[in-house]
PDB file of C-alpha atoms in Angstrom:
ATOM      1  CA  UNK A   1      92.205 102.680  98.180  1.00  0.00           C
ATOM      2  CA  UNK A   2      92.585 104.147 101.649  1.00  0.00           C
ATOM      3  CA  UNK A   3      92.405 102.681 105.150  1.00  0.00           C
ATOM      4  CA  UNK A   4      92.142 105.029 108.107  1.00  0.00           C
ATOM      5  CA  UNK A   5      93.752 103.863 111.340  1.00  0.00           C
ATOM      6  CA  UNK A   6      92.563 105.338 114.604  1.00  0.00           C
ATOM      7  CA  UNK A   7      95.558 106.124 116.819  1.00  0.00           C
ATOM      8  CA  UNK A   8      95.687 106.965 120.512  1.00  0.00           C
ATOM      9  CA  UNK A   9      98.093 106.478 123.408  1.00  0.00           C
ATOM     10  CA  UNK A  10      98.745 102.831 124.403  1.00  0.00           C
ATOM     11  CA  UNK A  11      97.491 101.588 121.037  1.00  0.00           C
ATOM     12  CA  UNK A  12      98.050  97.818 120.983  1.00  0.00           C
ATOM     13  CA  UNK A  13     100.613  97.500 118.202  1.00  0.00           C
ATOM     14  CA  UNK A  14     100.367  93.760 117.627  1.00  0.00           C
ATOM     15  CA  UNK A  15      96.624  93.689 117.119  1.00  0.00           C
ATOM     16  CA  UNK A  16      96.715  95.481 113.771  1.00  0.00           C
ATOM     17  CA  UNK A  17     100.244  94.691 112.590  1.00  0.00           C
ATOM     18  CA  UNK A  18      99.360  91.903 110.178  1.00  0.00           C
ATOM     19  CA  UNK A  19      96.447  93.794 108.662  1.00  0.00           C
ATOM     20  CA  UNK A  20      98.404  97.024 108.168  1.00  0.00           C
ATOM     21  CA  UNK A  21     101.348  95.217 106.575  1.00  0.00           C
ATOM     22  CA  UNK A  22      99.172  93.425 104.037  1.00  0.00           C
ATOM     23  CA  UNK A  23      97.100  96.479 103.201  1.00  0.00           C
ATOM     24  CA  UNK A  24     100.051  98.809 102.753  1.00  0.00           C
ATOM     25  CA  UNK A  25     102.345  96.469 100.812  1.00  0.00           C
ATOM     26  CA  UNK A  26      99.768  94.566  98.781  1.00  0.00           C
ATOM     27  CA  UNK A  27     102.331  91.769  98.671  1.00  0.00           C
ATOM     28  CA  UNK A  28      99.691  89.031  98.609  1.00  0.00           C
ATOM     29  CA  UNK A  29      96.779  91.065  97.262  1.00  0.00           C
ATOM     30  CA  UNK A  30      98.294  92.986  94.369  1.00  0.00           C
ATOM     31  CA  UNK A  31      96.538  96.126  95.647  1.00  0.00           C
ATOM     32  CA  UNK A  32      98.660  98.387  97.866  1.00  0.00           C
ATOM     33  CA  UNK A  33      96.538 100.713  99.991  1.00  0.00           C
ATOM     34  CA  UNK A  34      97.256 104.066 101.564  1.00  0.00           C
ATOM     35  CA  UNK A  35      97.230 103.861 105.370  1.00  0.00           C
ATOM     36  CA  UNK A  36      96.287 107.180 106.983  1.00  0.00           C
ATOM     37  CA  UNK A  37      96.550 107.691 110.737  1.00  0.00           C
ATOM     38  CA  UNK A  38      93.741 109.585 112.476  1.00  0.00           C
ATOM     39  CA  UNK A  39      93.796 111.134 115.951  1.00  0.00           C
ATOM     40  CA  UNK A  40      91.885 113.623 118.052  1.00  0.00           C
ATOM     41  CA  UNK A  41      94.814 116.050 118.136  1.00  0.00           C
ATOM     42  CA  UNK A  42      98.009 116.795 116.211  1.00  0.00           C
ATOM     43  CA  UNK A  43     100.189 115.552 119.074  1.00  0.00           C
ATOM     44  CA  UNK A  44     102.121 112.291 118.533  1.00  0.00           C
ATOM     45  CA  UNK A  45     100.806 109.235 120.313  1.00  0.00           C
ATOM     46  CA  UNK A  46     102.850 106.499 121.963  1.00  0.00           C
ATOM     47  CA  UNK A  47     101.829 102.920 121.360  1.00  0.00           C
ATOM     48  CA  UNK A  48     101.885 100.149 123.935  1.00  0.00           C
ATOM     49  CA  UNK A  49     105.164  99.014 122.394  1.00  0.00           C
ATOM     50  CA  UNK A  50     106.698 102.477 122.749  1.00  0.00           C
ATOM     51  CA  UNK A  51     106.468 103.643 119.136  1.00  0.00           C
ATOM     52  CA  UNK A  52     105.670 107.311 118.561  1.00  0.00           C
ATOM     53  CA  UNK A  53     103.243 107.936 115.711  1.00  0.00           C
ATOM     54  CA  UNK A  54     102.255 111.270 114.225  1.00  0.00           C
ATOM     55  CA  UNK A  55      98.664 111.582 112.989  1.00  0.00           C
ATOM     56  CA  UNK A  56      98.081 112.349 109.335  1.00  0.00           C
ATOM     57  CA  UNK A  57      94.547 113.566 109.887  1.00  0.00           C
ATOM     58  CA  UNK A  58      92.339 114.916 112.646  1.00  0.00           C
ATOM     59  CA  UNK A  59      89.360 112.810 113.575  1.00  0.00           C
ATOM     60  CA  UNK A  60      87.035 115.784 113.130  1.00  0.00           C
ATOM     61  CA  UNK A  61      88.065 115.930 109.456  1.00  0.00           C
ATOM     62  CA  UNK A  62      87.536 112.233 108.758  1.00  0.00           C
ATOM     63  CA  UNK A  63      84.878 111.661 106.100  1.00  0.00           C
ATOM     64  CA  UNK A  64      83.660 108.115 105.346  1.00  0.00           C
ATOM     65  CA  UNK A  65      83.220 109.169 101.706  1.00  0.00           C
ATOM     66  CA  UNK A  66      87.015 109.485 101.418  1.00  0.00           C
ATOM     67  CA  UNK A  67      87.752 106.123 103.002  1.00  0.00           C
ATOM     68  CA  UNK A  68      87.448 102.418 102.283  1.00  0.00           C
ATOM     69  CA  UNK A  69      88.033 101.151 105.821  1.00  0.00           C
ATOM     70  CA  UNK A  70      88.271 102.363 109.421  1.00  0.00           C
ATOM     71  CA  UNK A  71      90.533 100.331 111.723  1.00  0.00           C
ATOM     72  CA  UNK A  72      90.208 100.675 115.502  1.00  0.00           C
ATOM     73  CA  UNK A  73      92.839  98.900 117.644  1.00  0.00           C
ATOM     74  CA  UNK A  74      92.635  98.281 121.353  1.00  0.00           C
ATOM     75  CA  UNK A  75      94.113 100.673 123.938  1.00  0.00           C
ATOM     76  CA  UNK A  76      93.788 101.529 127.609  1.00  0.00           C
ATOM     77  CA  UNK A  77      91.343 104.346 126.886  1.00  0.00           C
ATOM     78  CA  UNK A  78      88.618 101.934 125.811  1.00  0.00           C
ATOM     79  CA  UNK A  79      88.736 100.089 129.137  1.00  0.00           C
ATOM     80  CA  UNK A  80      88.617 103.436 130.949  1.00  0.00           C
ATOM     81  CA  UNK A  81      85.319 104.202 129.207  1.00  0.00           C
ATOM     82  CA  UNK A  82      86.843 106.552 126.621  1.00  0.00           C
ATOM     83  CA  UNK A  83      86.962 106.515 122.855  1.00  0.00           C
ATOM     84  CA  UNK A  84      83.507 107.996 122.336  1.00  0.00           C
ATOM     85  CA  UNK A  85      84.635 110.168 119.428  1.00  0.00           C
ATOM     86  CA  UNK A  86      86.089 107.161 117.615  1.00  0.00           C
ATOM     87  CA  UNK A  87      82.953 105.116 118.280  1.00  0.00           C
ATOM     88  CA  UNK A  88      80.895 107.975 116.823  1.00  0.00           C
ATOM     89  CA  UNK A  89      83.130 107.909 113.739  1.00  0.00           C
ATOM     90  CA  UNK A  90      82.543 104.164 113.458  1.00  0.00           C
ATOM     91  CA  UNK A  91      78.794 104.799 113.531  1.00  0.00           C
ATOM     92  CA  UNK A  92      79.152 107.287 110.660  1.00  0.00           C
ATOM     93  CA  UNK A  93      81.179 104.773 108.666  1.00  0.00           C
ATOM     94  CA  UNK A  94      78.667 101.981 109.192  1.00  0.00           C
ATOM     95  CA  UNK A  95      75.781 104.285 108.278  1.00  0.00           C
ATOM     96  CA  UNK A  96      77.648 105.148 105.075  1.00  0.00           C
ATOM     97  CA  UNK A  97      78.296 101.493 104.217  1.00  0.00           C
ATOM     98  CA  UNK A  98      82.065 101.734 104.759  1.00  0.00           C
ATOM     99  CA  UNK A  99      83.627  98.809 106.668  1.00  0.00           C
ATOM    100  CA  UNK A 100      84.842  99.176 110.246  1.00  0.00           C
ATOM    101  CA  UNK A 101      87.366  96.722 111.713  1.00  0.00           C
ATOM    102  CA  UNK A 102      87.523  96.817 115.527  1.00  0.00           C
ATOM    103  CA  UNK A 103      89.650  94.632 117.772  1.00  0.00           C
ATOM    104  CA  UNK A 104      89.977  94.129 121.528  1.00  0.00           C
ATOM    105  CA  UNK A 105      89.097  97.237 123.553  1.00  0.00           C
ATOM    106  CA  UNK A 106      87.618  98.962 120.522  1.00  0.00           C
ATOM    107  CA  UNK A 107      84.821  96.393 120.563  1.00  0.00           C
ATOM    108  CA  UNK A 108      83.937  97.555 124.083  1.00  0.00           C
ATOM    109  CA  UNK A 109      83.752 101.116 122.830  1.00  0.00           C
ATOM    110  CA  UNK A 110      81.430 100.081 120.020  1.00  0.00           C
ATOM    111  CA  UNK A 111      79.362  98.085 122.514  1.00  0.00           C
ATOM    112  CA  UNK A 112      78.912 101.127 124.747  1.00  0.00           C
ATOM    113  CA  UNK A 113      77.842 103.121 121.690  1.00  0.00           C
ATOM    114  CA  UNK A 114      75.122 100.571 120.858  1.00  0.00           C
ATOM    115  CA  UNK A 115      76.779  99.493 117.618  1.00  0.00           C
ATOM    116  CA  UNK A 116      76.873  95.810 118.601  1.00  0.00           C
ATOM    117  CA  UNK A 117      73.287  95.567 119.844  1.00  0.00           C
ATOM    118  CA  UNK A 118      71.977  94.192 116.554  1.00  0.00           C
ATOM    119  CA  UNK A 119      75.125  92.930 114.849  1.00  0.00           C
ATOM    120  CA  UNK A 120      76.916  89.621 115.258  1.00  0.00           C
ATOM    121  CA  UNK A 121      80.291  90.243 116.861  1.00  0.00           C
ATOM    122  CA  UNK A 122      83.075  88.880 119.020  1.00  0.00           C
ATOM    123  CA  UNK A 123      85.718  90.240 121.389  1.00  0.00           C
ATOM    124  CA  UNK A 124      88.168  89.097 124.047  1.00  0.00           C
ATOM    125  CA  UNK A 125      85.345  87.254 125.824  1.00  0.00           C
ATOM    126  CA  UNK A 126      81.606  87.540 126.222  1.00  0.00           C
ATOM    127  CA  UNK A 127      82.059  88.606 129.852  1.00  0.00           C
ATOM    128  CA  UNK A 128      84.315  91.451 128.776  1.00  0.00           C
ATOM    129  CA  UNK A 129      81.548  93.030 126.728  1.00  0.00           C
ATOM    130  CA  UNK A 130      78.884  92.233 129.306  1.00  0.00           C
ATOM    131  CA  UNK A 131      80.705  94.562 131.676  1.00  0.00           C
ATOM    132  CA  UNK A 132      79.859  97.463 129.368  1.00  0.00           C
ATOM    133  CA  UNK A 133      76.143  96.973 130.064  1.00  0.00           C
ATOM    134  CA  UNK A 134      75.375  96.692 126.374  1.00  0.00           C
ATOM    135  CA  UNK A 135      72.252  95.067 124.954  1.00  0.00           C
ATOM    136  CA  UNK A 136      73.907  92.886 122.319  1.00  0.00           C
ATOM    137  CA  UNK A 137      74.864  89.797 124.303  1.00  0.00           C
ATOM    138  CA  UNK A 138      72.539  87.596 122.237  1.00  0.00           C
ATOM    139  CA  UNK A 139      74.580  88.493 119.147  1.00  0.00           C
ATOM    140  CA  UNK A 140      77.940  87.522 120.633  1.00  0.00           C
ATOM    141  CA  UNK A 141      79.708  84.766 118.653  1.00  0.00           C
ATOM    142  CA  UNK A 142      82.484  82.745 120.249  1.00  0.00           C
ATOM    143  CA  UNK A 143      84.837  82.851 117.252  1.00  0.00           C
ATOM    144  CA  UNK A 144      88.284  84.346 116.671  1.00  0.00           C
ATOM    145  CA  UNK A 145      86.916  86.955 114.257  1.00  0.00           C
ATOM    146  CA  UNK A 146      83.391  87.750 113.116  1.00  0.00           C
ATOM    147  CA  UNK A 147      82.079  89.657 110.106  1.00  0.00           C
ATOM    148  CA  UNK A 148      78.553  91.030 110.029  1.00  0.00           C
ATOM    149  CA  UNK A 149      77.994  93.174 106.974  1.00  0.00           C
ATOM    150  CA  UNK A 150      80.419  96.078 107.224  1.00  0.00           C
ATOM    151  CA  UNK A 151      81.567  95.305 110.765  1.00  0.00           C
ATOM    152  CA  UNK A 152      84.591  93.135 111.542  1.00  0.00           C
ATOM    153  CA  UNK A 153      85.406  92.312 115.169  1.00  0.00           C
ATOM    154  CA  UNK A 154      88.023  90.225 116.956  1.00  0.00           C
ATOM    155  CA  UNK A 155      89.704  89.756 120.319  1.00  0.00           C
ATOM    156  CA  UNK A 156      93.325  90.637 121.188  1.00  0.00           C
ATOM    157  CA  UNK A 157      94.394  87.000 120.886  1.00  0.00           C
ATOM    158  CA  UNK A 158      93.433  86.907 117.202  1.00  0.00           C
ATOM    159  CA  UNK A 159      95.443  89.439 115.146  1.00  0.00           C
ATOM    160  CA  UNK A 160      95.942  87.000 112.265  1.00  0.00           C
ATOM    161  CA  UNK A 161      92.265  86.056 112.139  1.00  0.00           C
ATOM    162  CA  UNK A 162      91.394  89.761 112.351  1.00  0.00           C
ATOM    163  CA  UNK A 163      93.589  90.464 109.333  1.00  0.00           C
ATOM    164  CA  UNK A 164      92.157  87.550 107.366  1.00  0.00           C
ATOM    165  CA  UNK A 165      88.549  88.458 108.170  1.00  0.00           C
ATOM    166  CA  UNK A 166      89.121  92.039 107.070  1.00  0.00           C
ATOM    167  CA  UNK A 167      90.951  91.059 103.878  1.00  0.00           C
ATOM    168  CA  UNK A 168      88.134  88.617 103.127  1.00  0.00           C
ATOM    169  CA  UNK A 169      85.473  91.305 103.674  1.00  0.00           C
ATOM    170  CA  UNK A 170      87.384  93.575 101.295  1.00  0.00           C
ATOM    171  CA  UNK A 171      87.703  90.747  98.719  1.00  0.00           C
ATOM    172  CA  UNK A 172      91.458  91.252  98.573  1.00  0.00           C
ATOM    173  CA  UNK A 173      92.628  87.629  98.866  1.00  0.00           C
ATOM    174  CA  UNK A 174      91.359  84.270  97.668  1.00  0.00           C
ATOM    175  CA  UNK A 175      90.180  81.666 100.155  1.00  0.00           C
ATOM    176  CA  UNK A 176      93.200  79.375  99.546  1.00  0.00           C
ATOM    177  CA  UNK A 177      95.537  82.325 100.123  1.00  0.00           C
ATOM    178  CA  UNK A 178      93.714  83.366 103.286  1.00  0.00           C
ATOM    179  CA  UNK A 179      93.868  79.818 104.639  1.00  0.00           C
ATOM    180  CA  UNK A 180      97.567  79.625 103.827  1.00  0.00           C
ATOM    181  CA  UNK A 181      98.143  82.994 105.512  1.00  0.00           C
ATOM    182  CA  UNK A 182      96.468  81.790 108.691  1.00  0.00           C
ATOM    183  CA  UNK A 183      98.222  78.440 108.570  1.00  0.00           C
ATOM    184  CA  UNK A 184     101.609  80.126 108.257  1.00  0.00           C
ATOM    185  CA  UNK A 185     101.329  83.156 110.524  1.00  0.00           C
ATOM    186  CA  UNK A 186      99.076  81.641 113.180  1.00  0.00           C
ATOM    187  CA  UNK A 187      99.794  77.935 112.940  1.00  0.00           C
ATOM    188  CA  UNK A 188     103.463  78.078 112.005  1.00  0.00           C
ATOM    189  CA  UNK A 189     102.896  75.638 109.142  1.00  0.00           C
ATOM    190  CA  UNK A 190     105.777  76.106 106.735  1.00  0.00           C
ATOM    191  CA  UNK A 191     104.054  74.063 104.038  1.00  0.00           C
ATOM    192  CA  UNK A 192     101.668  77.011 103.559  1.00  0.00           C
ATOM    193  CA  UNK A 193     104.502  79.264 102.404  1.00  0.00           C
ATOM    194  CA  UNK A 194     104.520  78.122  98.734  1.00  0.00           C
ATOM    195  CA  UNK A 195     100.799  78.894  98.459  1.00  0.00           C
ATOM    196  CA  UNK A 196     101.447  82.466  99.604  1.00  0.00           C
ATOM    197  CA  UNK A 197     104.363  82.757  97.198  1.00  0.00           C
ATOM    198  CA  UNK A 198     102.036  81.761  94.379  1.00  0.00           C
ATOM    199  CA  UNK A 199      99.619  84.450  95.537  1.00  0.00           C
ATOM    200  CA  UNK A 200     102.477  86.961  95.582  1.00  0.00           C
ATOM    201  CA  UNK A 201     103.489  86.110  92.021  1.00  0.00           C
ATOM    202  CA  UNK A 202      99.876  86.309  90.877  1.00  0.00           C
ATOM    203  CA  UNK A 203      99.505  89.680  92.596  1.00  0.00           C
TER     204      UNK A 203
END
Protein backbone atom coordinates (compact mmCIF):
# COMPACT_ATOMS: atom_id res chain seq x y z
CA UNK A 1 0.00 0.00 0.00
CA UNK A 2 1.30 3.44 -0.91
CA UNK A 3 0.59 6.94 0.40
CA UNK A 4 1.77 9.92 -1.62
CA UNK A 5 2.73 13.02 0.35
CA UNK A 6 2.68 16.37 -1.39
CA UNK A 7 5.77 18.36 -0.41
CA UNK A 8 6.54 22.04 -0.90
CA UNK A 9 8.51 24.74 0.88
CA UNK A 10 7.22 25.67 4.38
CA UNK A 11 5.31 22.40 4.64
CA UNK A 12 3.81 22.29 8.15
CA UNK A 13 5.66 19.33 9.64
CA UNK A 14 3.47 18.75 12.67
CA UNK A 15 0.22 18.52 10.77
CA UNK A 16 1.03 15.18 9.15
CA UNK A 17 3.55 13.74 11.60
CA UNK A 18 1.19 11.39 13.42
CA UNK A 19 -0.39 10.10 10.23
CA UNK A 20 2.93 9.48 8.47
CA UNK A 21 4.40 7.67 11.47
CA UNK A 22 1.46 5.29 11.76
CA UNK A 23 1.24 4.62 8.05
CA UNK A 24 4.94 3.97 7.57
CA UNK A 25 5.55 1.85 10.68
CA UNK A 26 2.24 0.01 10.88
CA UNK A 27 2.96 -0.30 14.59
CA UNK A 28 -0.72 -0.19 15.56
CA UNK A 29 -2.22 -1.31 12.25
CA UNK A 30 -0.10 -4.29 11.28
CA UNK A 31 0.12 -2.87 7.74
CA UNK A 32 3.24 -0.81 7.00
CA UNK A 33 2.77 1.48 4.01
CA UNK A 34 5.23 3.01 1.59
CA UNK A 35 5.33 6.81 1.91
CA UNK A 36 6.35 8.50 -1.35
CA UNK A 37 7.07 12.23 -1.49
CA UNK A 38 5.77 14.18 -4.49
CA UNK A 39 6.83 17.65 -5.64
CA UNK A 40 6.63 19.89 -8.67
CA UNK A 41 10.39 19.77 -9.21
CA UNK A 42 13.38 17.62 -8.27
CA UNK A 43 14.77 20.31 -5.95
CA UNK A 44 14.68 19.62 -2.19
CA UNK A 45 12.07 21.47 -0.19
CA UNK A 46 12.48 22.95 3.28
CA UNK A 47 9.71 22.41 5.78
CA UNK A 48 8.47 24.96 8.28
CA UNK A 49 10.58 23.18 10.88
CA UNK A 50 13.71 23.44 8.74
CA UNK A 51 13.91 19.86 7.47
CA UNK A 52 15.10 19.36 3.91
CA UNK A 53 13.19 16.70 1.99
CA UNK A 54 14.00 15.30 -1.43
CA UNK A 55 11.03 14.34 -3.62
CA UNK A 56 10.71 10.74 -4.73
CA UNK A 57 8.37 11.55 -7.58
CA UNK A 58 7.36 14.47 -9.76
CA UNK A 59 3.79 15.61 -9.47
CA UNK A 60 3.33 15.35 -13.24
CA UNK A 61 4.06 11.61 -12.98
CA UNK A 62 1.64 10.94 -10.13
CA UNK A 63 -1.08 8.48 -11.14
CA UNK A 64 -4.01 7.80 -8.78
CA UNK A 65 -4.05 4.21 -10.06
CA UNK A 66 -0.68 3.64 -8.37
CA UNK A 67 -1.71 5.15 -5.05
CA UNK A 68 -3.94 4.44 -2.08
CA UNK A 69 -3.89 7.92 -0.54
CA UNK A 70 -2.84 11.50 -1.30
CA UNK A 71 -1.83 13.62 1.71
CA UNK A 72 -1.70 17.41 1.41
CA UNK A 73 -0.26 19.35 4.38
CA UNK A 74 -0.53 23.06 4.96
CA UNK A 75 2.13 25.54 3.79
CA UNK A 76 2.52 29.23 3.05
CA UNK A 77 1.86 28.70 -0.66
CA UNK A 78 -1.78 27.82 -0.06
CA UNK A 79 -2.44 31.12 1.72
CA UNK A 80 -0.69 32.95 -1.12
CA UNK A 81 -3.20 31.46 -3.57
CA UNK A 82 -0.83 28.78 -4.89
CA UNK A 83 -0.98 25.01 -4.96
CA UNK A 84 -3.18 24.75 -8.03
CA UNK A 85 -1.26 21.78 -9.43
CA UNK A 86 -1.70 19.85 -6.18
CA UNK A 87 -5.40 20.74 -6.04
CA UNK A 88 -5.74 19.45 -9.61
CA UNK A 89 -4.06 16.21 -8.52
CA UNK A 90 -6.53 15.95 -5.64
CA UNK A 91 -9.39 16.30 -8.13
CA UNK A 92 -7.96 13.43 -10.19
CA UNK A 93 -7.66 11.28 -7.07
CA UNK A 94 -11.23 11.97 -5.97
CA UNK A 95 -12.54 11.28 -9.48
CA UNK A 96 -10.69 7.96 -9.38
CA UNK A 97 -12.10 7.04 -5.96
CA UNK A 98 -8.73 7.30 -4.18
CA UNK A 99 -8.81 9.08 -0.80
CA UNK A 100 -7.37 12.56 -0.33
CA UNK A 101 -6.41 13.82 3.14
CA UNK A 102 -6.00 17.62 3.30
CA UNK A 103 -5.19 19.69 6.37
CA UNK A 104 -4.95 23.41 7.13
CA UNK A 105 -3.95 25.51 4.10
CA UNK A 106 -4.50 22.60 1.73
CA UNK A 107 -8.21 22.84 2.47
CA UNK A 108 -8.15 26.42 1.17
CA UNK A 109 -6.53 25.20 -2.02
CA UNK A 110 -9.21 22.56 -2.46
CA UNK A 111 -11.86 25.19 -1.72
CA UNK A 112 -10.52 27.46 -4.46
CA UNK A 113 -10.58 24.50 -6.85
CA UNK A 114 -14.28 23.86 -6.12
CA UNK A 115 -13.62 20.50 -4.47
CA UNK A 116 -15.40 21.46 -1.24
CA UNK A 117 -18.51 22.96 -2.85
CA UNK A 118 -20.54 19.77 -2.49
CA UNK A 119 -18.62 17.83 0.15
CA UNK A 120 -18.79 18.09 3.92
CA UNK A 121 -15.50 19.45 5.21
CA UNK A 122 -13.71 21.39 7.91
CA UNK A 123 -10.61 23.56 8.23
CA UNK A 124 -8.96 26.03 10.59
CA UNK A 125 -12.22 28.00 10.77
CA UNK A 126 -15.23 28.67 8.60
CA UNK A 127 -14.07 32.27 8.08
CA UNK A 128 -10.73 31.04 6.78
CA UNK A 129 -12.38 29.21 3.90
CA UNK A 130 -14.91 31.97 3.31
CA UNK A 131 -12.00 34.21 2.37
CA UNK A 132 -11.35 31.99 -0.65
CA UNK A 133 -14.73 32.95 -2.13
CA UNK A 134 -15.75 29.33 -2.44
CA UNK A 135 -19.34 28.13 -2.74
CA UNK A 136 -19.23 25.37 -0.13
CA UNK A 137 -19.90 27.27 3.09
CA UNK A 138 -23.15 25.37 3.67
CA UNK A 139 -21.14 22.14 3.83
CA UNK A 140 -18.69 23.37 6.47
CA UNK A 141 -18.74 21.25 9.66
CA UNK A 142 -17.34 22.63 12.89
CA UNK A 143 -15.46 19.47 13.90
CA UNK A 144 -11.78 18.64 14.39
CA UNK A 145 -11.73 16.35 11.35
CA UNK A 146 -14.39 15.47 8.79
CA UNK A 147 -14.69 12.58 6.36
CA UNK A 148 -16.98 12.77 3.35
CA UNK A 149 -16.52 9.77 1.10
CA UNK A 150 -12.93 9.85 -0.11
CA UNK A 151 -12.14 13.30 1.30
CA UNK A 152 -10.65 13.84 4.75
CA UNK A 153 -10.17 17.39 6.03
CA UNK A 154 -8.92 18.97 9.25
CA UNK A 155 -7.53 22.20 10.66
CA UNK A 156 -3.94 22.81 11.83
CA UNK A 157 -4.94 22.41 15.48
CA UNK A 158 -6.03 18.81 14.90
CA UNK A 159 -3.12 16.62 13.70
CA UNK A 160 -4.14 13.70 15.92
CA UNK A 161 -7.77 13.84 14.81
CA UNK A 162 -6.57 14.13 11.20
CA UNK A 163 -4.52 10.96 11.61
CA UNK A 164 -7.37 9.09 13.27
CA UNK A 165 -9.92 10.17 10.66
CA UNK A 166 -7.64 9.04 7.85
CA UNK A 167 -6.78 5.72 9.51
CA UNK A 168 -10.50 5.17 10.09
CA UNK A 169 -11.33 5.92 6.44
CA UNK A 170 -8.66 3.42 5.40
CA UNK A 171 -10.02 0.81 7.87
CA UNK A 172 -6.57 0.39 9.38
CA UNK A 173 -7.45 0.58 13.09
CA UNK A 174 -10.35 -0.53 15.25
CA UNK A 175 -12.56 2.02 16.96
CA UNK A 176 -11.22 1.18 20.46
CA UNK A 177 -7.66 1.60 19.18
CA UNK A 178 -8.48 4.89 17.48
CA UNK A 179 -10.11 6.21 20.65
CA UNK A 180 -7.11 5.13 22.70
CA UNK A 181 -4.77 6.78 20.19
CA UNK A 182 -6.63 10.07 20.49
CA UNK A 183 -6.89 9.81 24.25
CA UNK A 184 -3.15 9.25 24.56
CA UNK A 185 -1.67 11.55 21.92
CA UNK A 186 -4.22 14.36 22.16
CA UNK A 187 -5.55 14.05 25.68
CA UNK A 188 -2.41 12.85 27.43
CA UNK A 189 -4.34 10.02 29.09
CA UNK A 190 -1.79 7.41 30.09
CA UNK A 191 -4.48 4.84 30.82
CA UNK A 192 -5.00 4.55 27.05
CA UNK A 193 -1.48 3.20 26.55
CA UNK A 194 -2.29 -0.47 27.38
CA UNK A 195 -5.07 -0.46 24.77
CA UNK A 196 -2.58 0.65 22.11
CA UNK A 197 -0.10 -1.96 23.28
CA UNK A 198 -2.77 -4.61 22.80
CA UNK A 199 -3.35 -3.26 19.30
CA UNK A 200 0.39 -3.42 18.64
CA UNK A 201 0.60 -7.05 19.74
CA UNK A 202 -2.44 -7.92 17.65
CA UNK A 203 -0.90 -6.17 14.65
